[in-house]
Coordinates of C-alpha atoms in Angstrom, one line a residue:
X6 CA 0.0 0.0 0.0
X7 CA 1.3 3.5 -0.9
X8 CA 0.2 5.2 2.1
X9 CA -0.9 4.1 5.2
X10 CA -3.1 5.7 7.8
X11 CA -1.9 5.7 11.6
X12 CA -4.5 4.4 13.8
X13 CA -3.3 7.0 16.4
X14 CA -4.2 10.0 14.0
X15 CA -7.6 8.3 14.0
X16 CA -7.6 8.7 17.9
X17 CA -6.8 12.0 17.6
X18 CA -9.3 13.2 15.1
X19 CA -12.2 11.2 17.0
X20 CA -11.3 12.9 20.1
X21 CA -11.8 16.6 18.6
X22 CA -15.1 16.1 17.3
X23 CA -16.5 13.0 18.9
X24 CA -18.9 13.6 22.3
X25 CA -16.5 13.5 25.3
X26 CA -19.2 13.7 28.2
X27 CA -19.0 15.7 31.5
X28 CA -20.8 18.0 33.6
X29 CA -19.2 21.4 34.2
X30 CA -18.9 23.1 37.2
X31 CA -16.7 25.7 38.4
X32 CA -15.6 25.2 42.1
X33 CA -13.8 28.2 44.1
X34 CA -10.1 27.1 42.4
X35 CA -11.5 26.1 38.5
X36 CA -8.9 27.8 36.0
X37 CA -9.7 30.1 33.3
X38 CA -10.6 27.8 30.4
X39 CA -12.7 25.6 32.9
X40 CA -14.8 29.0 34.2
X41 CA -15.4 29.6 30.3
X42 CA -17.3 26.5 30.0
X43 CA -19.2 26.8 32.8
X44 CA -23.2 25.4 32.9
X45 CA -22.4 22.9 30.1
X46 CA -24.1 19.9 30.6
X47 CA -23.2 16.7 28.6
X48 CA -24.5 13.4 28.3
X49 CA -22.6 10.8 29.3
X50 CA -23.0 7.6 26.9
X51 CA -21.6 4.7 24.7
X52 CA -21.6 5.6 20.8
X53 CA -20.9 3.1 18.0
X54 CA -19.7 3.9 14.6
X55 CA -19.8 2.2 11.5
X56 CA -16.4 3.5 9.2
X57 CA -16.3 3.8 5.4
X58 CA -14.7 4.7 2.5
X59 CA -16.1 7.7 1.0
X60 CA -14.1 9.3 -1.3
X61 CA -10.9 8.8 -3.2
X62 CA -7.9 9.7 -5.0
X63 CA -5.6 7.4 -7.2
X64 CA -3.1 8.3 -5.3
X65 CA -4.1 7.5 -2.3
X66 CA -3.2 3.9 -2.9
X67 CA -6.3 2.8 -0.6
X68 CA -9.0 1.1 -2.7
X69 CA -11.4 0.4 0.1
X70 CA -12.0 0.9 4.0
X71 CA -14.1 -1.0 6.5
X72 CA -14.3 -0.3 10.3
X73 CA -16.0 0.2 14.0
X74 CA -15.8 2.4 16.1
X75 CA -16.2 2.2 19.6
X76 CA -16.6 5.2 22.3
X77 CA -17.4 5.2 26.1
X78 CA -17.2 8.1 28.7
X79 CA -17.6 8.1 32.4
X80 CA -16.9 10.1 35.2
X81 CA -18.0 14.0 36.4
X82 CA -16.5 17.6 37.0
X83 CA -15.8 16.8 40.5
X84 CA -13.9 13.4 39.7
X85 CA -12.7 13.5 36.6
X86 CA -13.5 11.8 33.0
X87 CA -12.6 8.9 31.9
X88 CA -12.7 7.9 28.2
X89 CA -12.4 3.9 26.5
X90 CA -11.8 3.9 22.9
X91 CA -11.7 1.5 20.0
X92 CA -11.1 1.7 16.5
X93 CA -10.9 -1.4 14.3
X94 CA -10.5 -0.7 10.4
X95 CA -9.6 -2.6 7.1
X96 CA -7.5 -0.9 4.5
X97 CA -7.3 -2.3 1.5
X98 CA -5.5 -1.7 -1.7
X99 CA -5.6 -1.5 -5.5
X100 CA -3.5 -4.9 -5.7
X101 CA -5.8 -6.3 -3.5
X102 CA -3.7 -6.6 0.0
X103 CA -5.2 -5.8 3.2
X104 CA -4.0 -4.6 6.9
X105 CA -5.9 -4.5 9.8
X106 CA -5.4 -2.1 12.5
X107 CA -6.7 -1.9 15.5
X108 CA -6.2 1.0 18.2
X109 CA -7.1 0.7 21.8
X110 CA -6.8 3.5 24.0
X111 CA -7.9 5.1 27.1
X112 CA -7.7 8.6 29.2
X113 CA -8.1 10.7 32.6
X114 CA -8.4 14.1 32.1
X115 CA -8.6 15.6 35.7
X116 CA -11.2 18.4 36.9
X117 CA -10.5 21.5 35.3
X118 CA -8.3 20.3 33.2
X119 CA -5.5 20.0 36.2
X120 CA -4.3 16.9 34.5
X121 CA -4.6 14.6 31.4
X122 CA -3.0 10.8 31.7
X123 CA -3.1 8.6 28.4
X124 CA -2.1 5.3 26.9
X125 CA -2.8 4.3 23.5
X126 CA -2.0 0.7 21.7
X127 CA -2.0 0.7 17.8
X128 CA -2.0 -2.9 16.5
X129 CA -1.2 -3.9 12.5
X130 CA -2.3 -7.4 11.9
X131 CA -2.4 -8.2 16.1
X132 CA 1.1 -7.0 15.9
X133 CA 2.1 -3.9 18.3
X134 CA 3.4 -1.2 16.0
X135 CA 3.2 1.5 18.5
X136 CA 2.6 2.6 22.3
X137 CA 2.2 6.2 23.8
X138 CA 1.9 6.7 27.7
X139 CA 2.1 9.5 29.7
X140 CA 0.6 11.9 32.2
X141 CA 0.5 16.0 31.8
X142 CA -0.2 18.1 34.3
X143 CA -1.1 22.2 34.9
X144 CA 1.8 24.1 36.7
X145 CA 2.2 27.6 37.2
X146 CA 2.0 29.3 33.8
X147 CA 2.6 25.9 31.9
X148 CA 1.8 22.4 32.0
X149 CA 4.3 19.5 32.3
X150 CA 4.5 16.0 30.1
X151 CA 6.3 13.1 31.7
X152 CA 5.9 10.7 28.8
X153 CA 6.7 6.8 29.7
X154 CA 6.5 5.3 26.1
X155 CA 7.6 5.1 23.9
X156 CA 10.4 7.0 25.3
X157 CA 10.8 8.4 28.8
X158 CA 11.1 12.0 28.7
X159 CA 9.9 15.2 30.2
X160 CA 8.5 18.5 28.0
X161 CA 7.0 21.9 28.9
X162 CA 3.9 22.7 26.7
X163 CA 2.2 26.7 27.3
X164 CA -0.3 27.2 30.1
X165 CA -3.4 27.9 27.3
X166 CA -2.5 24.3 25.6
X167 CA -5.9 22.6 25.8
X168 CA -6.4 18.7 26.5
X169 CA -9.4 16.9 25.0
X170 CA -12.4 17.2 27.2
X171 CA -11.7 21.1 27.7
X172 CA -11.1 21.3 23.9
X173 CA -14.1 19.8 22.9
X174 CA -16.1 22.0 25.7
X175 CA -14.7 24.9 24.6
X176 CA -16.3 24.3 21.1
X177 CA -20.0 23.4 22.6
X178 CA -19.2 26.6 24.7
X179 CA -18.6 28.7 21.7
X180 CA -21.8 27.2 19.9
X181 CA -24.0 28.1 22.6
X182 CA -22.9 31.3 22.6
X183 CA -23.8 31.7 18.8
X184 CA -20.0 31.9 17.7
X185 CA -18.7 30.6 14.6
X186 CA -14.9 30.4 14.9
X187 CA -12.3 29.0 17.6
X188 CA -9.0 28.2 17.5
X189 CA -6.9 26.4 20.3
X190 CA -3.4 24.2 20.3
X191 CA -4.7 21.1 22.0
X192 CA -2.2 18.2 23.9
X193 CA -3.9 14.5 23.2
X194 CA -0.6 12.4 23.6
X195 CA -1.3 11.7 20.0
X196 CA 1.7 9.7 18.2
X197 CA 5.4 9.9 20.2
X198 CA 3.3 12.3 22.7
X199 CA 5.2 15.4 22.2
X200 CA 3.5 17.3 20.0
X201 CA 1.2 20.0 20.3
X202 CA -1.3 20.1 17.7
X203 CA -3.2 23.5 16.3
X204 CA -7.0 23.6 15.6
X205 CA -9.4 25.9 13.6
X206 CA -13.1 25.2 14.3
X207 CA -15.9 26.4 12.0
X208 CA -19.2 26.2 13.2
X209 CA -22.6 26.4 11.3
X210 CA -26.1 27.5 12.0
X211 CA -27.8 26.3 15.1
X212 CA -30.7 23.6 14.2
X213 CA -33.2 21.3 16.6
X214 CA -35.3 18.3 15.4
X215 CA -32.1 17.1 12.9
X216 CA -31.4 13.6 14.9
X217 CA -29.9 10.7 13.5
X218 CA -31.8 7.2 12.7
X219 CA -30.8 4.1 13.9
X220 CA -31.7 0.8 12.5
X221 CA -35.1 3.2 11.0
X222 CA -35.7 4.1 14.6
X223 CA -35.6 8.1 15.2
X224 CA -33.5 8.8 18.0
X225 CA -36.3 10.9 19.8
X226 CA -34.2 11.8 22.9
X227 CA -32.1 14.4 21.0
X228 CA -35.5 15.6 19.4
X229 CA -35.2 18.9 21.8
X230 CA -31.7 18.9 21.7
X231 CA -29.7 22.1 19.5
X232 CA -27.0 20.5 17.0
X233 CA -24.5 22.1 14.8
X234 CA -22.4 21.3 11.9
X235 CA -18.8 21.7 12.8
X236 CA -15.8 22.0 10.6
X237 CA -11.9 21.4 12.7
X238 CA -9.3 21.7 11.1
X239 CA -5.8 20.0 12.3
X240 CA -2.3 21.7 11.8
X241 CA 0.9 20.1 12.9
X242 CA 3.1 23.5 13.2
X243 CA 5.8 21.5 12.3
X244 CA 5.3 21.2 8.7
X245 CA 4.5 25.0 8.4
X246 CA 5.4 26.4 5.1
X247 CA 8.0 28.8 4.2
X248 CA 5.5 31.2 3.8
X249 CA 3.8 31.1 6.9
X250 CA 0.6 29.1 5.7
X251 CA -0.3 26.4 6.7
X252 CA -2.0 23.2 5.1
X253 CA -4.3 21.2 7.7
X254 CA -3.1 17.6 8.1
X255 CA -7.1 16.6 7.9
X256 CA -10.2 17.9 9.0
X257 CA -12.9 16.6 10.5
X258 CA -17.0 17.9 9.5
X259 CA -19.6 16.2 12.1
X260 CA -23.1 17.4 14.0
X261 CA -22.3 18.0 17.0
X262 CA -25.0 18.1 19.7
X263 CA -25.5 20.3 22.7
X264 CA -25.5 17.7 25.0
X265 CA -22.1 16.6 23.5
X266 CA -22.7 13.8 21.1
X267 CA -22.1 13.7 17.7
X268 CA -23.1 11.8 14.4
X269 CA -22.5 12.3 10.3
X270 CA -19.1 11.8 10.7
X271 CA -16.6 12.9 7.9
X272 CA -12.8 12.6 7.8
X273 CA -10.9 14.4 5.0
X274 CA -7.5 13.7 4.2
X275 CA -7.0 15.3 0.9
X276 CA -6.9 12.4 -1.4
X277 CA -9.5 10.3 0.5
X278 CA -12.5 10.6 2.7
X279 CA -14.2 8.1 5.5
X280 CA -17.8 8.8 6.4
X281 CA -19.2 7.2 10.0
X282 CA -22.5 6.6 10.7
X283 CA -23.8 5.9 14.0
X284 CA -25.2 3.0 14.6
X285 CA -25.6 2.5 18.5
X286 CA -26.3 5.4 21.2
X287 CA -26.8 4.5 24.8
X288 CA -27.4 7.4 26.4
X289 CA -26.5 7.6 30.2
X290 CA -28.4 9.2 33.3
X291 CA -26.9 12.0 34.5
X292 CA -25.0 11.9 37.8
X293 CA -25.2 16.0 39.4
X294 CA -21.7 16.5 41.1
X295 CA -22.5 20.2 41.4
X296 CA -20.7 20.4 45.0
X297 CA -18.0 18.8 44.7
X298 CA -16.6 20.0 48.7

């Protein structure tokens, strides 16, 4: 196969635009960026996704794609949020080989973003191709990575460097609010873990009543619920042109509801696409952690 696809990238991308859950409340030491999200209130649930080919180039090399896509979030403002994660696809090419690779991952991002600890497994064929472990932390005016795999070494990344959860917040936030453009560096751990990646977020006109369908069944419990469309954009400053532009290593389009989940997927890499369609939503009752002394 020409090109292949890293399973970690996948990860990342999913964990931009996909519904991390949580309720936000600001307690008497929240930070900045957690007092800006303040009164969100997710829904905390187990979303399966069905991955496909959608478009593509020649030159991609990639003649078909099959996958799953498996997302889980627990945990509350007080406590923290947990995240388990699985992605299983098939690749295939135009001389007819296959590869398939399989990422397992989980996360803890602590309350107000105070902390962020992550390990991530890619597998090619049930062979390990790569690991990433590591735990960051916020520290006056920065936060610190101590990364385990697949190297052990320590990095400083700035204070506003956003991790998942507080990322994807910050984009509901902005919604809400009837904005239509964000931008943030985010931290994920994704690939060797020390990179910090840059993100544009475009977001369209509020809607309610646009749900998705599974299996012909409505999903009638986001019937109430305000969705948008949302466009993010992922730059890797390291491959900034001479000329100070830079070209976004994919981007991701999705609907992304108020309560924090999120359907329609759409990956864009340039010379291919892969669409995901939802095709289980279990959504999970509430727990209030709204004093969290």
């Amino acid at each position: 196969m020409r090109r292949t696809v890293s399973g970690q990238a996948f990860e990342t991308a999913f964990l931009l635009k996909c519904a991390v859950v949580a309720i936000v409340v600001v307690t008497s030491g929240a930070s900045e960026a957690a007092a800006k999200v303040a009164g969100i209130q997710l829904a905390p649930h187990r979303a399966v996704y069905d991955m496909k080919l959608a478009d593509t180039e020649q030159q991609s090399g990639i003649a078909g794609l099959t996958g799953r896509m498996v997302y889980e979030f627990s945990g509350n403002a007080c406590e923290g949020y947990s995240v388990n994660f699985r992605f299983v696809t098939e690749f295939r090419d135009l001389s007819g080989g296959s590869q398939v690779t399989d990422l397992q991952t989980t996360s803890f991002e602590g309350p107000d973003a105070e902390s962020y600890q992550f390990l991530s497994k890619t597998y090619v064929d049930q062979k390990l191709v790569e690991s990433s472990r590591g735990l960051a932390r916020a520290e006056t005016g920065l936060k610190a990575v101590e990364l385990k795999e697949p190297d052990e070494k320590s990095l400083q990344i700035g204070q506003d460097v956003q991790f998942p959860t507080e990322h994807l917040m910050n984009i509901v936030k902005t919604a809400q609010d009837g904005g239509h453009f964000t931008a943030s560096d985010i931290y994920d751990g994704a690939e060797t873990g020390d990179k910090v990646f840059g993100t544009t977020a475009v977001i369209g006109a509020k809607a309610v009543g646009i749900v998705p369908e599974i299996d012909g069944e409505r999903q009638d419990a986001l019937d109430t619920v305000a969705s948008w469309p949302v466009t993010v954009a992922y730059f890797d400053p390291a491959t900034q042109e001479n000329s100070g532009e830079q070209t976004p290593v994919y981007q991701l389009s999705f609907r992304l509801f108020e309560n924090g989940v999120s359907d329609k997927l759409v990956l864009d890499y340039g010379d291919f696409k892969i669409a995901g369609t939802m095709t289980a939503l279990e959504l999970r009752d509430l727990t209030d952690k709204s004093d969290c002394e």
